[in-house]
Amino acid sequence: MLRLEKRSEDGGRFDSSFPVCFLVADPINAHIPSLKMFQMRQSKFRHVFGKPLRRDQCYDNIRITKSSWDSTYCSVNPKYLAIVTEAAGGGAFLVIPLSKTGRVERDTPLVAGHKAAVLDLAWCPHNDDIIASASEDCSVKIWQIPEGGLTKNMTEDESIVDLVAHQRRVTFVVWHPSANSVLLSAGSDNKVFIWNVGTGEPLVEIDLPDLPLCASFSYNGSRMCITSKDKKLRVLDPRTGEVISEGQCHDGAKPAQCVYIKGGYVFTTGFSRMSERQYALWDENNLSKPKVIDEIDNSNGVIFPFYDPDTNMIYLCGKGDSIIRYYEITDEAPFVHFLNLFQSKEAQRGIGSITKRAVNVNTCEIARYYKLHNSGLCEVIPFTVPRKSELFQDDLYPDTAGDIPAISADEWFSGKDADPILVSMRGEFIPTRKEAVKVVRKSNVLDQMPSKTQQQARISMVETRNHENTAQVTTAPAPAPTPAPAPAPVSAPVAAPAPVVAAAQTGPSLPPGFDPQALLDDVRKLKLIVKAHERRIKSLEDKVAQYEANTSDEEEEADHC
């Protein structure tokens, strides 16, 4: 099916992610319209695909919460998986190490410290053992998971910090990307607090005109964007609460989500007046008109955007959907380019994305999602870029944000900004073990030793020839005597062949008619012929590989159509 992107409000072009056909009138053959096809946009993420792991490599038998609040119910980091669970008489969530796959036992320890349902979870980006939980009991609690995972239930007395300031339920929490121990919390009291978790004090209090729905920090944390129930999108200074820019967001009544994009953009998802799901891209300094806005479909589930700043890709996961769409964001119109989608049979109740520094670089994995099913299964879905090379792919894995904070909380509150400290992904690359190279030579006539029978026959032939030559020399007639008798002429012919016989007996001689120069010429000709055949084989292999690549591209284009 051909998908045609609509034009943006500011006159953007059509999306060139897919080939789009236009009918062009031919002045000569007016009755036969011709098709002109635009060239497909090149992207190294064009063939990204998701493939779920086997059931035994996932997490099963989880009592996922049945809360109707629009949340992801899941948070993942390189060590643990946290899922909000159903609990009677309070709020609880499950924390299990990523290595413990399979069936989760009913008596698995929980973090059960809230007096009401847990609505949101967020792992600290600078400490893999710290997690924040927001609850309907008007509090935010910070927990430290013991090394290796839970061995018993954690109660409310075991939280390391209790953040109490909201007067109504706390709906979501967001950690600062580069400052240490800085946390944002928002609640149904229309307030947003910026906390210094190290001291447990709210340093900034921001009042909003309506219920906050979603918030996100910029790349260095100097700004934040927030959507609210009054259908407004705002960009604020998180230190003072001052509104930098404000604009009308999606017109629908259902919740809108937002995420800050590198380069000064804000990406939002929401609904139109006709309840059609949309996405939009905004300039942080001008929220009066979106740079691009497009409709997705007519489903009614809230779409949660997950942004990867390293690849500039964004994944859209709708609640109740069985599809994960992913796009690439660029600086060229139409800015948001559709790449592909992952589709399965089961609907997703919640979903979580793992930190980039935890992906498997040996398999070219660029993202991994943990999809919660209504049946209690947490399905693991890696997204991979197909590459034939087994080397580390520098273009897929630029330096990513590490677990070391760039600045302290006091430095950030005093006005200092800093980008996250980046770490290289090359250290996570484990080269595959190579076997010893075995060189197989092409055998020829000269590479074979003669058999013992042939060797004995050649030696016998040489000895027979030498014996015949010696006999002929020995029986040769002597010259006629001269008047002056002398024994020298008689003995001279007999003594002459003596060194010849000794030389023949010391080693075998070459057979008669043997030409070593001709043999060397034949060897040289054979080598030239072999090299010519090797070049021809190489060219044929290249042609076959090019044909297979073109065939796979045509099949993928046909599947997309």
XYZ file of C-alpha atoms in Angstrom:
561
model
C 0.000 0.000 0.000
C 1.433 3.371 -0.993
C 1.426 5.813 1.903
C 1.299 9.494 0.991
C 2.333 12.014 3.651
C 0.207 15.171 3.815
C 1.666 18.598 3.378
C 2.592 20.515 6.499
C 0.958 23.735 7.541
C 3.918 25.752 6.299
C 3.822 24.170 2.850
C 6.192 21.264 3.447
C 6.771 18.672 0.750
C 5.468 15.164 0.538
C 7.306 12.530 2.530
C 9.872 10.854 0.310
C 10.266 7.802 2.515
C 8.280 5.742 0.022
C 8.253 5.989 -3.762
C 5.312 8.165 -4.805
C 3.895 7.950 -8.318
C 2.387 10.883 -10.220
C 0.568 10.824 -13.531
C 2.293 13.080 -16.050
C 0.536 14.056 -19.267
C 2.388 13.150 -22.432
C 1.793 15.804 -25.135
C 2.380 13.293 -27.911
C 0.509 10.296 -26.544
C -2.132 12.160 -24.551
C -4.362 9.117 -24.281
C -1.588 7.078 -22.560
C -0.535 8.618 -19.219
C 3.053 7.920 -18.146
C 4.241 7.163 -14.611
C 7.115 9.092 -13.099
C 8.551 7.728 -9.866
C 10.576 9.741 -7.412
C 13.757 8.267 -6.050
C 13.530 6.737 -2.574
C 15.239 8.637 0.239
C 18.422 6.988 1.380
C 18.739 6.087 5.061
C 20.888 3.580 6.926
C 17.872 2.828 9.139
C 15.565 2.036 6.252
C 15.759 -1.739 6.833
C 15.493 -1.734 10.633
C 13.325 -4.637 11.734
C 11.991 -5.973 15.017
C 11.975 -9.661 15.885
C 10.578 -10.846 19.247
C 12.574 -13.337 21.277
C 11.337 -16.811 22.127
C 8.913 -17.149 25.012
C 11.540 -18.739 27.273
C 13.699 -15.634 26.785
C 10.859 -13.334 27.870
C 9.078 -12.847 31.215
C 5.796 -14.644 31.837
C 3.097 -14.974 34.522
C 3.200 -11.318 35.633
C 0.140 -9.791 37.300
C 0.168 -6.527 35.347
C -1.857 -3.678 36.816
C -5.404 -3.091 35.555
C -5.341 0.645 36.232
C -7.067 2.802 33.638
C -4.502 5.605 33.908
C -2.632 6.264 30.672
C 0.902 5.183 31.507
C 3.505 2.765 30.178
C 3.522 0.719 33.464
C 7.081 -0.364 32.686
C 10.641 0.933 33.024
C 13.894 -0.783 32.056
C 17.588 -0.138 32.622
C 20.717 -2.233 31.935
C 20.230 -4.272 35.137
C 16.548 -4.501 36.042
C 13.033 -4.622 34.654
C 10.337 -2.833 36.695
C 6.615 -3.439 36.063
C 3.624 -2.031 37.931
C 1.595 -4.961 39.263
C -1.904 -5.475 40.594
C -1.979 -5.195 44.374
C -4.810 -5.306 46.891
C -4.914 -2.557 49.485
C -1.999 -0.528 48.137
C 0.459 -0.053 45.324
C 3.322 -2.322 44.320
C 5.678 -2.978 41.456
C 7.896 -5.847 40.428
C 11.684 -5.561 40.002
C 13.517 -8.503 38.451
C 17.031 -8.765 36.987
C 17.128 -8.898 33.205
C 18.963 -12.229 33.325
C 16.101 -14.024 35.142
C 13.889 -14.796 32.155
C 11.075 -17.277 32.020
C 8.128 -17.757 34.357
C 7.858 -15.340 37.278
C 6.739 -17.091 40.448
C 3.729 -15.840 42.360
C 5.752 -15.334 45.539
C 8.389 -13.154 43.833
C 9.326 -10.222 46.142
C 7.738 -6.847 45.344
C 8.350 -3.216 46.192
C 5.172 -2.599 48.164
C 5.606 0.716 49.938
C 2.754 2.854 48.594
C -0.676 3.110 50.182
C -2.408 3.497 46.793
C -1.847 2.411 43.199
C 1.471 3.138 41.520
C 1.015 5.221 38.347
C 4.529 5.706 36.975
C 8.092 4.394 37.321
C 11.428 5.888 36.247
C 14.968 4.540 36.694
C 17.683 7.011 37.553
C 19.972 7.552 34.518
C 23.045 7.912 36.750
C 22.533 4.973 39.126
C 21.128 1.666 37.893
C 19.991 0.700 41.401
C 17.801 3.783 42.020
C 14.155 3.973 40.901
C 11.442 6.584 41.493
C 7.767 5.677 41.817
C 4.732 7.997 41.614
C 1.496 6.997 43.286
C -2.092 7.973 43.940
C -1.184 8.422 47.619
C 0.201 11.900 46.689
C 3.822 10.897 47.223
C 6.953 10.081 45.272
C 9.298 7.488 46.745
C 12.910 6.773 45.833
C 14.046 3.171 46.216
C 17.476 1.551 46.129
C 17.346 -2.000 44.834
C 19.931 -4.303 46.489
C 22.599 -5.787 44.265
C 21.317 -8.899 42.534
C 17.635 -8.030 42.968
C 15.053 -8.337 45.704
C 15.160 -11.191 48.180
C 12.135 -10.026 50.196
C 9.351 -7.474 49.941
C 10.360 -3.844 50.422
C 8.008 -1.796 52.600
C 7.464 1.945 52.907
C 10.048 2.196 55.677
C 12.774 0.960 53.331
C 12.539 3.810 50.798
C 15.613 6.032 50.911
C 13.698 9.295 50.237
C 10.019 10.261 50.430
C 9.095 13.315 48.365
C 5.866 14.725 49.774
C 4.487 18.036 48.460
C 1.599 17.226 46.128
C -1.906 17.514 47.484
C -3.417 15.116 44.964
C -2.193 12.044 43.116
C 1.207 12.167 41.394
C 0.810 11.173 37.764
C 4.360 10.963 36.376
C 8.042 11.511 37.227
C 10.994 12.444 34.944
C 14.723 12.472 35.806
C 17.062 15.228 34.652
C 19.361 13.943 31.850
C 22.670 15.426 33.045
C 22.321 16.822 36.588
C 22.751 14.514 39.542
C 19.671 13.709 41.686
C 17.281 16.176 40.012
C 13.737 14.873 39.557
C 10.538 16.346 38.093
C 7.143 15.294 39.431
C 3.676 16.359 38.265
C 0.321 15.771 39.889
C -3.403 16.257 39.580
C -3.142 19.387 41.733
C -1.876 21.161 38.568
C 1.563 21.561 40.083
C 5.017 20.572 38.884
C 7.864 20.224 41.381
C 11.596 20.076 40.660
C 13.266 18.118 43.466
C 16.773 17.805 44.778
C 16.526 14.133 45.661
C 19.789 14.260 47.600
C 18.194 16.503 50.224
C 14.531 15.649 49.613
C 13.575 19.308 49.087
C 11.407 20.812 46.320
C 13.471 23.694 44.980
C 11.052 24.817 42.237
C 7.260 24.842 42.243
C 5.414 25.531 38.982
C 1.664 26.182 38.805
C -0.159 25.232 35.599
C -3.673 26.298 34.560
C -4.754 22.686 34.039
C -3.777 19.058 34.610
C -0.239 18.261 33.319
C -0.195 15.234 31.039
C 3.420 14.740 29.971
C 6.808 16.473 30.359
C 10.283 16.101 28.901
C 13.665 17.781 29.455
C 15.805 19.087 26.619
C 19.094 17.364 25.790
C 21.089 19.371 28.362
C 18.158 19.968 30.707
C 18.093 23.760 30.317
C 14.465 23.690 29.139
C 11.459 21.443 29.440
C 8.288 20.970 27.417
C 4.959 20.036 28.957
C 1.454 19.293 27.683
C -1.677 19.845 29.740
C -5.385 19.158 29.635
C -6.154 22.652 28.320
C -4.690 21.462 24.932
C -1.652 23.705 25.275
C 1.999 22.937 24.650
C 4.458 24.979 26.699
C 8.229 25.320 26.816
C 9.399 26.386 30.290
C 12.538 27.307 32.138
C 12.685 24.526 34.755
C 14.640 26.650 37.246
C 12.149 29.507 37.387
C 8.954 28.139 35.834
C 8.903 31.004 33.317
C 6.991 30.240 30.108
C 9.347 30.701 27.143
C 6.824 29.836 24.429
C 3.267 28.566 24.329
C 0.906 27.344 21.626
C -2.191 25.356 20.842
C -1.357 21.656 20.644
C -3.610 18.889 19.287
C -7.312 19.734 19.290
C -8.571 16.404 20.604
C -9.772 15.918 24.172
C -7.640 12.843 24.859
C -4.157 13.167 26.430
C -1.281 14.498 24.314
C 2.295 13.286 24.828
C 5.520 15.186 24.148
C 9.255 14.595 23.936
C 12.147 17.033 23.425
C 14.227 16.464 20.265
C 17.854 17.452 19.694
C 18.205 20.583 17.591
C 15.512 22.621 19.338
C 12.421 20.646 18.297
C 9.491 19.227 20.253
C 7.661 16.125 19.055
C 4.062 15.549 20.170
C 1.372 12.933 19.683
C -2.336 13.502 20.222
C -5.781 13.549 18.646
C -7.632 15.778 16.222
C -11.164 17.077 16.668
C -12.398 14.028 14.773
C -10.499 11.732 17.211
C -7.862 10.852 14.618
C -4.441 10.167 16.050
C -1.749 12.636 14.992
C 1.897 13.480 15.420
C 3.449 16.928 15.072
C 6.888 18.539 15.150
C 7.323 22.008 16.648
C 10.030 24.640 16.889
C 10.757 25.274 20.578
C 10.848 29.047 20.028
C 7.658 29.232 17.963
C 4.755 27.049 19.055
C 2.119 29.025 17.160
C 2.294 26.679 14.148
C 3.777 23.167 13.817
C 6.538 22.573 11.301
C 4.749 19.385 10.242
C 1.587 17.625 11.403
C 0.172 14.384 10.079
C -2.586 11.904 10.836
C -1.683 8.332 11.779
C -4.933 6.362 12.046
C -8.345 6.324 13.730
C -7.568 4.199 16.800
C -8.378 5.522 20.264
C -5.303 4.494 22.281
C -2.841 7.095 23.554
C 0.462 7.016 21.654
C 3.662 7.131 23.722
C 6.746 8.451 21.856
C 10.195 7.017 22.643
C 13.103 9.059 21.311
C 16.668 7.889 20.614
C 18.977 10.945 20.421
C 21.882 8.895 19.059
C 20.130 7.759 15.878
C 17.515 10.560 15.837
C 14.796 7.948 15.540
C 11.447 8.048 17.316
C 9.237 5.040 18.064
C 5.464 5.424 18.462
C 3.792 2.824 20.670
C 0.028 3.080 21.115
C -1.791 1.695 24.115
C -3.927 -1.214 22.930
C -2.116 -1.364 19.577
C -0.279 -4.312 18.108
C 1.956 -2.035 15.992
C 5.144 -0.111 16.763
C 5.890 2.568 14.172
C 9.287 4.182 13.881
C 10.398 7.349 12.127
C 13.610 9.223 11.432
C 13.791 12.954 12.152
C 16.008 15.156 9.952
C 16.554 18.862 9.338
C 15.089 18.643 5.829
C 11.409 18.840 4.927
C 9.181 17.019 5.682
C 11.397 16.515 8.793
C 9.650 13.326 9.998
C 10.276 10.351 7.686
C 8.407 7.095 8.113
C 10.762 4.088 8.125
C 8.800 0.953 8.889
C 6.592 -0.715 11.475
C 6.642 -3.798 13.655
C 3.366 -5.684 13.846
C 2.278 -8.604 15.994
C -0.979 -10.296 16.935
C -1.208 -9.313 20.602
C -2.161 -5.836 21.808
C 0.177 -4.008 24.152
C -1.010 -2.920 27.584
C 2.231 -1.173 28.411
C 5.733 -0.862 27.026
C 9.230 0.129 28.085
C 12.474 0.950 26.285
C 15.906 -0.038 27.539
C 18.788 2.410 27.889
C 20.958 2.688 24.779
C 24.132 1.609 26.582
C 22.539 -1.809 27.230
C 21.867 -2.845 23.621
C 23.810 -5.677 21.997
C 26.291 -4.064 19.603
C 27.506 -7.452 18.338
C 24.174 -8.067 16.585
C 23.729 -4.421 15.411
C 20.834 -3.942 17.837
C 19.865 -0.258 18.107
C 16.799 -0.522 20.375
C 14.999 -3.029 22.581
C 11.430 -2.820 23.796
C 9.608 -4.719 26.536
C 5.968 -5.138 25.564
C 3.374 -5.985 28.228
C 0.529 -8.258 27.122
C -2.858 -8.540 28.756
C -2.100 -12.207 29.390
C 0.765 -11.364 31.768
C 3.622 -11.829 29.288
C 6.428 -9.308 28.943
C 7.714 -9.802 25.395
C 11.232 -8.685 24.483
C 11.527 -7.125 20.999
C 15.019 -6.157 19.754
C 15.246 -3.811 16.758
C 18.225 -4.540 14.517
C 19.954 -3.014 11.496
C 20.915 -5.835 9.101
C 24.655 -5.768 8.465
C 26.870 -8.484 6.997
C 30.098 -7.313 8.590
C 31.031 -8.673 12.023
C 33.069 -5.580 12.926
C 31.965 -2.767 15.234
C 29.634 -0.395 13.352
C 30.756 3.156 14.162
C 27.944 4.789 12.191
C 25.266 2.952 14.197
C 26.785 3.521 17.614
C 28.039 7.052 18.234
C 29.035 7.927 21.775
C 25.979 7.723 24.019
C 25.023 9.139 27.413
C 26.755 7.308 30.243
C 25.828 6.800 33.889
C 28.047 9.607 35.198
C 26.302 12.929 35.965
C 27.804 15.956 34.253
C 27.009 18.452 37.050
C 25.674 18.379 40.580
C 22.190 19.421 41.603
C 23.468 22.622 43.248
C 25.414 23.602 40.132
C 22.360 23.104 37.965
C 20.048 25.066 40.260
C 22.589 27.897 40.315
C 22.276 28.257 36.519
C 24.940 25.976 35.034
C 24.078 23.728 32.088
C 26.002 20.756 30.690
C 25.402 18.076 28.107
C 25.386 14.461 29.312
C 28.799 12.835 29.575
C 29.180 10.509 26.618
C 30.773 7.079 26.649
C 31.883 4.909 23.750
C 29.904 1.814 22.826
C 32.992 0.108 21.452
C 33.836 -1.273 24.894
C 30.594 -3.296 24.802
C 31.642 -4.924 21.515
C 32.897 -8.487 21.918
C 34.588 -9.792 18.761
C 33.613 -13.291 17.747
C 36.251 -15.985 18.221
C 37.903 -16.763 14.914
C 39.147 -20.217 13.946
C 42.629 -20.734 12.547
C 42.792 -19.955 8.870
C 43.226 -23.077 6.766
C 44.779 -22.517 3.372
C 43.687 -25.127 0.804
C 46.051 -25.166 -2.151
C 45.001 -26.246 -5.605
C 46.992 -29.374 -6.447
C 48.635 -29.824 -9.840
C 50.926 -32.322 -11.541
C 54.064 -30.913 -9.943
C 52.588 -31.225 -6.422
C 52.627 -35.073 -6.484
C 55.532 -37.274 -5.458
C 56.291 -40.251 -7.738
C 55.537 -43.687 -6.316
C 58.277 -46.021 -5.034
C 57.851 -48.314 -8.050
C 58.414 -45.401 -10.415
C 61.452 -44.301 -8.421
C 62.989 -47.820 -8.521
C 62.330 -48.063 -12.254
C 64.025 -44.730 -12.900
C 67.058 -45.722 -10.787
C 67.349 -49.065 -12.580
C 67.136 -47.354 -15.954
C 69.852 -44.887 -15.002
C 72.150 -47.682 -13.684
C 71.632 -49.724 -16.875
C 72.513 -46.763 -19.046
C 75.623 -46.035 -16.994
C 76.716 -49.704 -17.223
C 76.250 -49.727 -21.000
C 78.231 -46.534 -21.369
C 81.065 -47.966 -19.243
C 81.144 -51.176 -21.255
C 81.299 -49.316 -24.538
C 84.240 -47.266 -23.353
C 86.076 -50.308 -21.950
C 85.796 -52.416 -25.168
C 86.866 -49.624 -27.527
C 89.792 -50.673 -29.934
C 93.272 -49.296 -29.250
C 95.096 -47.170 -31.872
C 97.896 -48.667 -34.097
C 101.436 -48.789 -32.538
C 104.050 -46.305 -33.636
C 107.735 -47.011 -34.298
C 108.586 -45.650 -30.911
C 106.632 -47.973 -28.569
C 105.051 -46.210 -25.690
C 102.324 -47.475 -23.290
C 100.672 -44.062 -22.972
C 98.405 -44.314 -26.095
C 97.023 -47.673 -24.883
C 96.290 -46.629 -21.303
C 94.971 -43.147 -22.217
C 91.596 -44.309 -23.719
C 90.906 -46.615 -20.742
C 91.711 -44.044 -18.047
C 89.676 -41.257 -19.681
C 86.125 -42.494 -18.831
C 86.967 -43.159 -15.134
C 85.757 -39.774 -13.841
C 82.602 -40.102 -16.004
C 81.705 -43.399 -14.310
C 82.356 -41.948 -10.846
C 80.159 -38.944 -11.611
C 77.351 -41.183 -12.847
C 77.522 -43.349 -9.737
C 77.297 -40.371 -7.334
C 73.687 -39.437 -8.399
C 70.966 -40.110 -10.981
C 71.282 -38.342 -14.306
C 68.445 -36.742 -16.295
C 66.690 -38.926 -18.877
C 67.594 -38.321 -22.507
C 65.564 -35.656 -24.279
C 64.591 -33.946 -20.977
C 64.261 -30.156 -21.437
C 63.998 -28.297 -18.054
C 63.389 -24.921 -19.722
C 60.301 -26.259 -21.492
C 58.994 -27.584 -18.172
C 59.426 -24.150 -16.527
C 57.590 -22.525 -19.434
C 54.666 -24.938 -18.956
C 54.501 -24.105 -15.227
C 54.436 -20.380 -15.982
C 51.618 -20.854 -18.488
C 49.591 -22.870 -15.983
C 49.935 -20.117 -13.366
C 48.694 -17.491 -15.842
C 45.682 -19.639 -16.722
C 44.822 -20.171 -13.028
C 45.015 -16.440 -12.296
C 42.765 -15.652 -15.261
C 40.176 -18.147 -14.023
C 40.316 -16.681 -10.492
C 39.619 -13.177 -11.843
C 36.689 -14.485 -13.857
C 35.242 -16.291 -10.803
C 35.577 -13.108 -8.722
C 33.720 -11.016 -11.323
C 30.926 -13.606 -11.556
C 30.534 -13.659 -7.752
C 30.244 -9.846 -7.695
C 27.530 -9.957 -10.355
C 25.586 -12.607 -8.421
C 25.797 -10.578 -5.179
C 24.591 -7.423 -6.978
C 21.703 -9.342 -8.519
C 20.651 -10.756 -5.107
C 20.788 -7.295 -3.507
C 18.622 -5.781 -6.250
C 16.167 -8.670 -5.960
C 15.826 -8.230 -2.153
C 15.244 -4.462 -2.580
C 12.534 -5.090 -5.183
C 10.842 -7.646 -2.903
C 10.849 -5.225 0.033
C 9.421 -2.450 -2.130
C 6.731 -4.832 -3.325
C 5.916 -5.782 0.280
C 5.632 -2.118 1.238
C 3.355 -1.461 -1.686
